[in-house]
Amino acid sequence: MIKAVRGFKDVLPEESIYWQFLEEKTKNLLKAFGFRELRIPVLEKLELFDRGIGSTTDIVEKEMYTFKDKGGELVAMRPEATASIARAYIEHALHLKDPLGKYFFIGPMFRYERPQAGRLRQFNQINIEVFGAKSPSLDAEIIALLHYISCDIGIEDGVTLEINHIGCKKCRPLYREILMNYLNLSKENLCDDCKRRLERNPLRILDCKKQNCKNISLNAPKIIDYLCEECKTYFDAVVDYLGVYKVPHIINPMIVRGLDYYTGIVFELITTELGAQGAVAAGGRYDHLVEELGGPRVAGIGFAIGEERAVEMIKKRKKLDLPSPFFFFALLGEEAKRRCIPIATDLRKSGIYTELEHEEKSLKSQMRKANKLKAKYAVIVGEDELRRGIAIVRDMKEKKQFEVSLKLESFLSLCQGGAE
Ligand code: ATP
Ligand code: MG
């Protein structure tokens, strides 16, 4: 038997409804905030992620699905969306069309990681990106949006919103130096990955999940104490606006992001409910990304929600059921089928979930099926009913039967007040 590839998974209908809930709630809110959908392809030139995400990041160093296509082009399956959306923004000169570009994208990302609970090789993200403005109230608004999404999907009691500021091109190099000196003193106790990171990307060590590295990071100098005046003022203003937007949050100086393009404000939505995989969503400001990819000098901010993790949290709190039919047509004989198909079709066209039996089955077995599907009404039509121009309608829950005349209007009026 052929099974799915390791780290890739199917989402069955019983679980799909949680995904639909998450995406519908989020899309409604995004619409109200003025976000528009921008769809990006799965495949990009490898160079985009090399340049966009940074060659010393985990993603580019070891997690990407890359291959040469048949024409010899080096391509990669997108490991994240921001670089692709920035590429599309530049390619279509969207800065000319949308002075403030607000885009969202929902779709799968691909990273070759060790699969475990909450960590897959194909996983899904809801991405939100804003190009073309930089202002503390905007940053607070984007962070607030993440908070409001968590409220709308009902997981706000299980998450904390943590924010930090990782400096700018002026103040970060100094902090990097100071951090590197500190970490060098404990170099021997760092994990192998972090030993490597020490020279190339020391901030990333603060994000390492290994206990030894965590202990060392705990007493490391904090970026917040080394911000330049401008960054410090900006950060304070964002925090102040978070109050205006009524967003509960904590300042966590350990939050750095694993991707190189981040500057300034960074934030994560964190939970303790999912074991080692604590980040449900993460984001921040990326003011140089567009320019570094060859576009205009345009500021940016955004975040990504990990859908698998968000869905896990929703499932812990909410029971969603697959929809059940309003009508189940239990039909006896060819003539009954021919008379009822147009009625069932019209009901379906008006959005009413209707099932009908296609196979020649006994009434008993059809009623069993109606029961199993949790239909509200079974509609029974056989030769006798046809002759009298009626249908027998059985309310499956009340276990009561009555007759209606065999026409669309009878069924439509049954739906009033209770239709899905
Ligand atoms: P982590 O520290 O968990 O590896 P990350 O910093 O690599 O996360 P981002 O690139 O910021 O993650 O992606 C944003 C969100 O996407 C994460 O917060 C997480 O919810 C989700 N995510 C990232 N990688 C995976 C994965 N392999 N499987 C499932 N979800 C993931
Ligand atoms: Mg990761």
XYZ file of C-alpha atoms and ligand atoms in Angstrom:
452
model
C 0.000 0.000 0.000
C 1.245 3.478 -0.854
C 1.199 5.899 2.046
C 1.641 9.664 2.228
C 5.180 11.016 2.349
C 6.628 11.448 5.847
C 5.808 14.876 7.239
C 2.945 15.384 4.790
C -0.580 14.738 5.966
C -4.177 14.517 4.894
C -6.889 16.543 6.546
C -10.057 14.478 6.748
C -13.540 16.048 6.671
C -14.080 15.820 10.450
C -10.966 17.919 10.919
C -11.451 20.090 7.873
C -14.378 21.826 9.525
C -11.974 23.242 12.124
C -9.779 24.565 9.324
C -12.795 26.145 7.666
C -13.784 27.742 10.957
C -10.286 29.178 11.425
C -10.036 30.494 7.880
C -13.559 31.908 7.698
C -13.271 33.751 11.008
C -9.881 35.119 10.024
C -10.934 36.158 6.522
C -13.947 38.045 7.872
C -11.746 40.041 10.194
C -9.107 40.616 7.511
C -11.757 41.995 5.189
C -12.851 44.476 7.845
C -9.232 45.560 8.246
C -8.892 46.132 4.496
C -6.695 43.162 3.573
C -6.825 41.720 0.075
C -5.806 38.282 -1.055
C -2.597 37.942 -3.036
C -1.913 34.392 -4.225
C 1.657 33.318 -4.741
C 3.036 30.223 -6.466
C 4.440 27.198 -4.637
C 7.701 27.304 -6.573
C 10.186 30.186 -6.663
C 13.735 30.644 -7.812
C 16.024 29.429 -5.047
C 17.832 32.747 -5.112
C 14.750 34.546 -3.767
C 14.931 32.736 -0.430
C 18.721 32.874 -0.283
C 18.578 36.626 -0.573
C 15.278 37.232 1.151
C 15.397 35.002 4.211
C 19.168 35.017 4.657
C 21.762 32.381 3.937
C 22.636 31.791 7.614
C 19.100 30.973 8.707
C 17.911 27.456 9.586
C 15.463 27.586 6.727
C 18.034 28.287 4.043
C 20.857 26.270 5.606
C 18.998 23.036 6.047
C 15.229 23.094 5.659
C 14.476 23.930 2.052
C 13.058 21.658 -0.597
C 15.190 22.594 -3.573
C 15.746 20.936 -6.887
C 16.794 21.567 -10.439
C 13.826 21.504 -12.779
C 14.034 19.872 -16.197
C 15.253 23.105 -17.738
C 18.126 23.223 -15.261
C 16.720 26.076 -13.173
C 17.383 25.911 -9.420
C 14.027 26.263 -7.696
C 12.627 25.881 -4.188
C 9.207 25.083 -2.777
C 8.354 28.127 -0.720
C 9.336 27.661 2.948
C 7.481 30.843 3.926
C 5.433 33.519 2.191
C 6.875 36.933 2.983
C 9.754 36.770 0.503
C 7.367 35.572 -2.235
C 4.817 38.279 -1.517
C 7.598 40.888 -1.543
C 8.768 39.458 -4.880
C 5.249 39.760 -6.312
C 4.953 43.280 -4.899
C 8.105 44.318 -6.730
C 7.404 42.382 -9.924
C 3.984 44.008 -10.386
C 5.123 47.448 -9.146
C 2.328 47.348 -6.589
C 3.773 50.328 -4.722
C 2.455 52.477 -7.586
C -1.031 51.000 -7.336
C -1.400 50.478 -3.594
C 0.426 53.197 -1.629
C -0.462 51.143 1.419
C -0.470 47.504 0.300
C -2.337 45.202 2.674
C -2.248 41.579 1.550
C -3.048 38.185 2.945
C -2.306 34.705 1.712
C -3.334 31.296 3.021
C -1.515 28.201 1.877
C 1.030 25.447 2.448
C 4.740 25.972 3.144
C 7.465 23.346 2.847
C 10.375 22.774 5.194
C 12.482 19.682 5.570
C 12.350 19.399 9.365
C 12.070 16.465 11.717
C 8.336 15.684 11.770
C 6.698 15.619 15.207
C 3.490 16.846 16.816
C 2.916 20.401 15.575
C 5.818 20.200 13.130
C 5.337 18.975 9.596
C 7.198 19.171 6.327
C 4.163 20.572 4.591
C 2.360 22.919 6.948
C -0.047 25.764 6.393
C 0.106 29.409 7.232
C -2.159 32.414 7.192
C 0.106 35.276 6.144
C -0.570 38.953 6.611
C 1.706 41.607 5.121
C 1.583 45.405 4.978
C 3.877 47.351 2.662
C 4.415 51.077 2.382
C 4.160 52.574 5.863
C 5.965 52.696 9.155
C 4.310 54.114 12.200
C 3.934 52.928 15.803
C 0.133 52.951 15.576
C 0.278 50.755 12.459
C 2.595 48.288 14.196
C 0.219 48.203 17.144
C -2.695 47.672 14.769
C -1.060 44.646 13.139
C -0.219 43.144 16.522
C -3.777 43.931 17.615
C -5.107 42.150 14.533
C -3.315 38.986 15.620
C -4.848 39.357 19.069
C -8.336 39.903 17.627
C -7.972 36.815 15.440
C -7.061 34.776 18.510
C -10.229 36.120 20.183
C -12.467 35.377 17.198
C -11.272 31.782 16.990
C -11.649 31.512 20.757
C -8.096 30.652 21.829
C -7.159 33.914 23.549
C -7.262 32.283 26.986
C -4.460 29.915 25.978
C -1.951 32.269 24.400
C 0.259 35.190 25.310
C 1.348 37.860 22.926
C 5.016 38.623 23.410
C 6.793 41.530 21.806
C 10.330 42.809 21.478
C 12.362 45.281 19.453
C 15.505 43.987 17.794
C 17.008 47.326 16.810
C 17.947 48.885 13.514
C 20.970 48.965 11.226
C 22.487 51.535 13.562
C 22.131 49.892 16.959
C 21.953 46.182 16.178
C 25.618 45.761 15.126
C 26.772 47.110 18.496
C 24.458 44.777 20.387
C 25.551 41.893 18.169
C 29.149 42.554 19.205
C 28.270 42.702 22.905
C 26.166 39.557 22.685
C 28.896 37.731 20.802
C 31.446 38.595 23.493
C 29.127 37.331 26.189
C 28.307 34.098 24.360
C 31.951 33.462 23.563
C 32.628 33.060 27.283
C 30.320 30.041 27.385
C 31.065 28.806 23.896
C 31.960 25.292 25.085
C 28.491 24.729 26.504
C 26.544 25.786 23.434
C 25.042 23.152 21.133
C 26.778 22.471 17.817
C 24.246 24.517 15.857
C 24.764 27.491 18.156
C 28.553 27.189 18.005
C 28.150 27.730 14.307
C 25.645 30.526 14.800
C 28.050 32.361 17.087
C 30.005 33.837 14.206
C 27.268 34.080 11.652
C 24.023 34.851 13.450
C 24.480 35.185 17.239
C 21.018 36.671 17.870
C 19.530 33.425 16.684
C 21.112 31.642 19.697
C 18.590 33.419 21.933
C 15.908 31.454 20.089
C 17.537 28.011 20.508
C 15.273 25.431 22.138
C 18.102 23.373 23.754
C 18.173 23.642 27.541
C 21.920 24.410 27.825
C 21.672 27.217 25.308
C 18.540 28.523 27.002
C 20.380 28.700 30.341
C 23.210 30.637 28.787
C 20.843 33.001 26.992
C 18.956 33.741 30.179
C 21.665 36.041 31.511
C 22.740 37.445 28.180
C 22.724 41.216 27.628
C 19.276 42.326 26.476
C 18.844 44.169 23.202
C 16.359 46.487 24.813
C 19.186 48.025 26.868
C 21.185 48.784 23.725
C 18.558 50.329 21.456
C 19.381 53.713 19.961
C 17.260 56.679 20.986
C 15.116 56.427 17.862
C 14.339 52.721 18.309
C 13.676 53.152 22.006
C 11.171 55.968 21.393
C 9.509 53.940 18.635
C 9.196 50.850 20.797
C 7.683 52.850 23.679
C 5.169 54.364 21.283
C 4.117 50.929 19.973
C 3.646 49.670 23.512
C 1.616 52.763 24.288
C -0.657 52.206 21.263
C -1.158 48.563 22.237
C -2.963 50.040 25.241
C -5.183 52.097 22.939
C -5.990 48.946 20.924
C -6.579 47.100 24.218
C -4.139 44.313 23.484
C -2.823 42.314 26.445
C 0.863 41.620 25.875
C 4.183 41.145 27.581
C 7.593 42.434 26.613
C 9.976 39.531 26.167
C 13.575 40.533 25.413
C 14.341 36.937 24.331
C 12.179 37.123 21.237
C 14.299 37.280 18.120
C 13.202 35.904 14.814
C 14.858 33.123 12.870
C 14.714 35.012 9.586
C 17.201 37.720 8.655
C 14.799 40.235 7.222
C 13.330 41.337 10.519
C 14.147 44.762 11.933
C 12.526 46.668 14.772
C 9.340 45.296 16.261
C 9.018 41.495 16.478
C 6.287 39.482 18.168
C 5.039 35.956 18.777
C 1.798 34.410 19.908
C 2.887 31.723 22.325
C 1.162 28.838 24.070
C 2.193 26.191 26.567
C -0.518 23.804 25.369
C 1.308 22.258 22.435
C 4.401 20.841 24.066
C 7.656 21.905 22.480
C 5.969 23.777 19.637
C 5.082 26.957 21.475
C 4.718 29.483 18.680
C 1.256 29.669 17.160
C 2.068 32.801 15.182
C 5.037 35.061 14.674
C 5.932 38.224 12.855
C 7.592 41.588 12.826
C 8.775 44.541 10.835
C 10.976 44.067 7.761
C 11.884 47.493 6.475
C 14.739 46.517 4.143
C 13.377 43.355 2.549
C 11.770 44.952 -0.504
C 14.821 47.073 -1.207
C 17.188 44.155 -0.700
C 15.210 42.169 -3.248
C 15.746 44.936 -5.791
C 12.529 46.896 -5.224
C 11.816 50.417 -4.033
C 12.615 51.531 -0.497
C 9.372 50.455 1.123
C 8.792 49.525 4.758
C 6.929 46.362 5.707
C 5.373 44.523 8.615
C 3.523 41.222 8.868
C 2.965 37.931 10.584
C 2.199 34.295 9.922
C -0.165 32.043 11.832
C 0.670 28.327 11.875
C -2.690 26.788 11.007
C -1.964 23.272 12.321
C -1.152 24.724 15.724
C -4.120 27.101 15.747
C -6.420 24.222 14.763
C -5.080 22.063 17.622
C -5.968 24.817 20.061
C -9.437 25.313 18.608
C -10.090 21.558 18.855
C -9.262 21.619 22.558
C -11.978 24.211 23.114
C -14.724 23.695 20.614
C -16.723 20.816 19.210
C -17.668 21.275 15.584
C -19.799 18.765 13.705
C -20.026 18.024 10.020
C -23.238 19.463 8.588
C -26.143 17.042 8.399
C -28.819 17.028 5.692
C -32.034 18.909 6.116
C -33.813 16.427 3.870
C -33.085 12.826 3.049
C -35.235 11.557 0.182
C -36.005 7.884 0.783
C -37.282 6.705 -2.576
C -39.066 3.522 -3.591
C -39.011 2.797 -7.298
C -37.914 4.463 -10.508
C -40.943 6.750 -10.850
C -40.467 8.207 -7.344
C -36.849 8.939 -8.148
C -37.773 10.757 -11.361
C -40.387 12.873 -9.592
C -38.134 13.782 -6.657
C -34.839 14.553 -8.406
C -36.070 17.980 -9.671
C -37.406 18.883 -6.223
C -34.191 17.808 -4.466
C -32.171 19.714 -7.067
C -34.145 22.914 -6.530
C -33.694 22.562 -2.773
C -29.953 22.125 -3.251
C -29.823 25.136 -5.564
C -31.389 27.237 -2.843
C -28.602 26.124 -0.509
C -30.470 23.480 1.461
C -28.391 20.403 2.199
C -30.390 17.552 0.653
C -29.510 13.887 0.094
C -31.334 11.336 -1.970
C -30.983 7.600 -2.366
C -29.646 6.517 -5.761
C -29.587 2.793 -5.197
C -32.539 0.421 -4.977
C -32.737 -0.071 -1.216
C -35.436 -1.173 1.160
C -37.239 1.543 3.099
C -35.721 0.189 6.272
C -32.180 0.538 5.045
C -32.860 4.016 3.655
C -34.257 5.138 7.010
C -31.171 3.740 8.691
C -29.061 5.844 6.377
C -31.132 8.976 7.074
C -30.607 8.330 10.749
C -26.894 7.830 10.401
C -26.542 11.077 8.454
C -28.577 12.803 11.190
C -31.039 14.166 8.636
C -33.685 16.477 10.059
C -36.428 15.117 7.826
C -36.727 11.908 5.861
C -38.993 12.339 2.836
C -40.601 9.051 1.893
C -42.052 8.636 -1.591
C -43.283 5.359 -3.084
C -45.961 4.328 -5.598
C -48.839 5.012 -3.250
C -47.584 8.520 -2.385
C -47.058 9.282 -6.060
C -50.637 8.322 -6.844
C -51.921 10.627 -4.111
C -49.482 13.438 -5.055
C -48.037 13.557 -1.553
C -44.873 12.718 0.382
C -44.558 11.386 3.891
C -42.226 13.540 5.928
C -40.699 12.071 9.040
C -39.178 14.320 11.647
C -36.268 12.112 12.644
C -35.741 13.579 16.066
C -39.382 13.919 17.141
C -40.142 10.562 15.503
C -43.356 12.030 14.075
C -44.761 11.717 10.552
C -47.007 13.907 8.491
C -48.034 14.321 4.874
C -47.251 17.222 2.546
C -48.147 17.692 -1.076
C -45.365 16.624 -3.382
C -44.096 19.982 -4.593
C -41.141 22.240 -3.928
C -43.131 24.799 -1.925
C -44.051 22.237 0.758
C -40.387 21.561 1.426
C -39.326 25.184 1.249
C -41.885 26.084 3.888
C -40.527 23.327 6.144
C -37.146 25.026 5.943
C -38.368 28.380 7.144
C -36.858 29.113 10.494
C -34.664 26.069 10.558
C -32.729 25.934 7.295
C -28.959 25.773 7.266
P 9.590 27.333 15.122
O 10.397 28.107 16.101
O 8.413 26.613 15.734
O 10.405 26.484 14.204
P 9.670 29.349 13.111
O 10.256 30.530 13.779
O 10.509 28.505 12.242
O 8.907 28.435 14.189
P 8.078 30.964 11.358
O 8.947 30.867 10.184
O 8.042 32.226 12.119
O 8.350 29.746 12.343
O 6.578 30.564 10.935
C 5.419 31.107 11.567
C 4.574 30.026 12.190
O 4.427 28.913 11.324
C 5.154 29.416 13.445
O 4.880 30.223 14.544
C 4.448 28.081 13.517
O 3.161 28.229 14.085
C 4.305 27.710 12.068
N 5.334 26.723 11.665
C 6.622 26.953 11.336
N 7.243 25.808 10.971
C 6.316 24.819 11.075
C 6.308 23.408 10.831
N 7.390 22.781 10.381
N 5.170 22.708 11.041
C 4.049 23.341 11.473
N 3.984 24.658 11.719
C 5.090 25.397 11.529
Mg 11.552 26.714 12.421
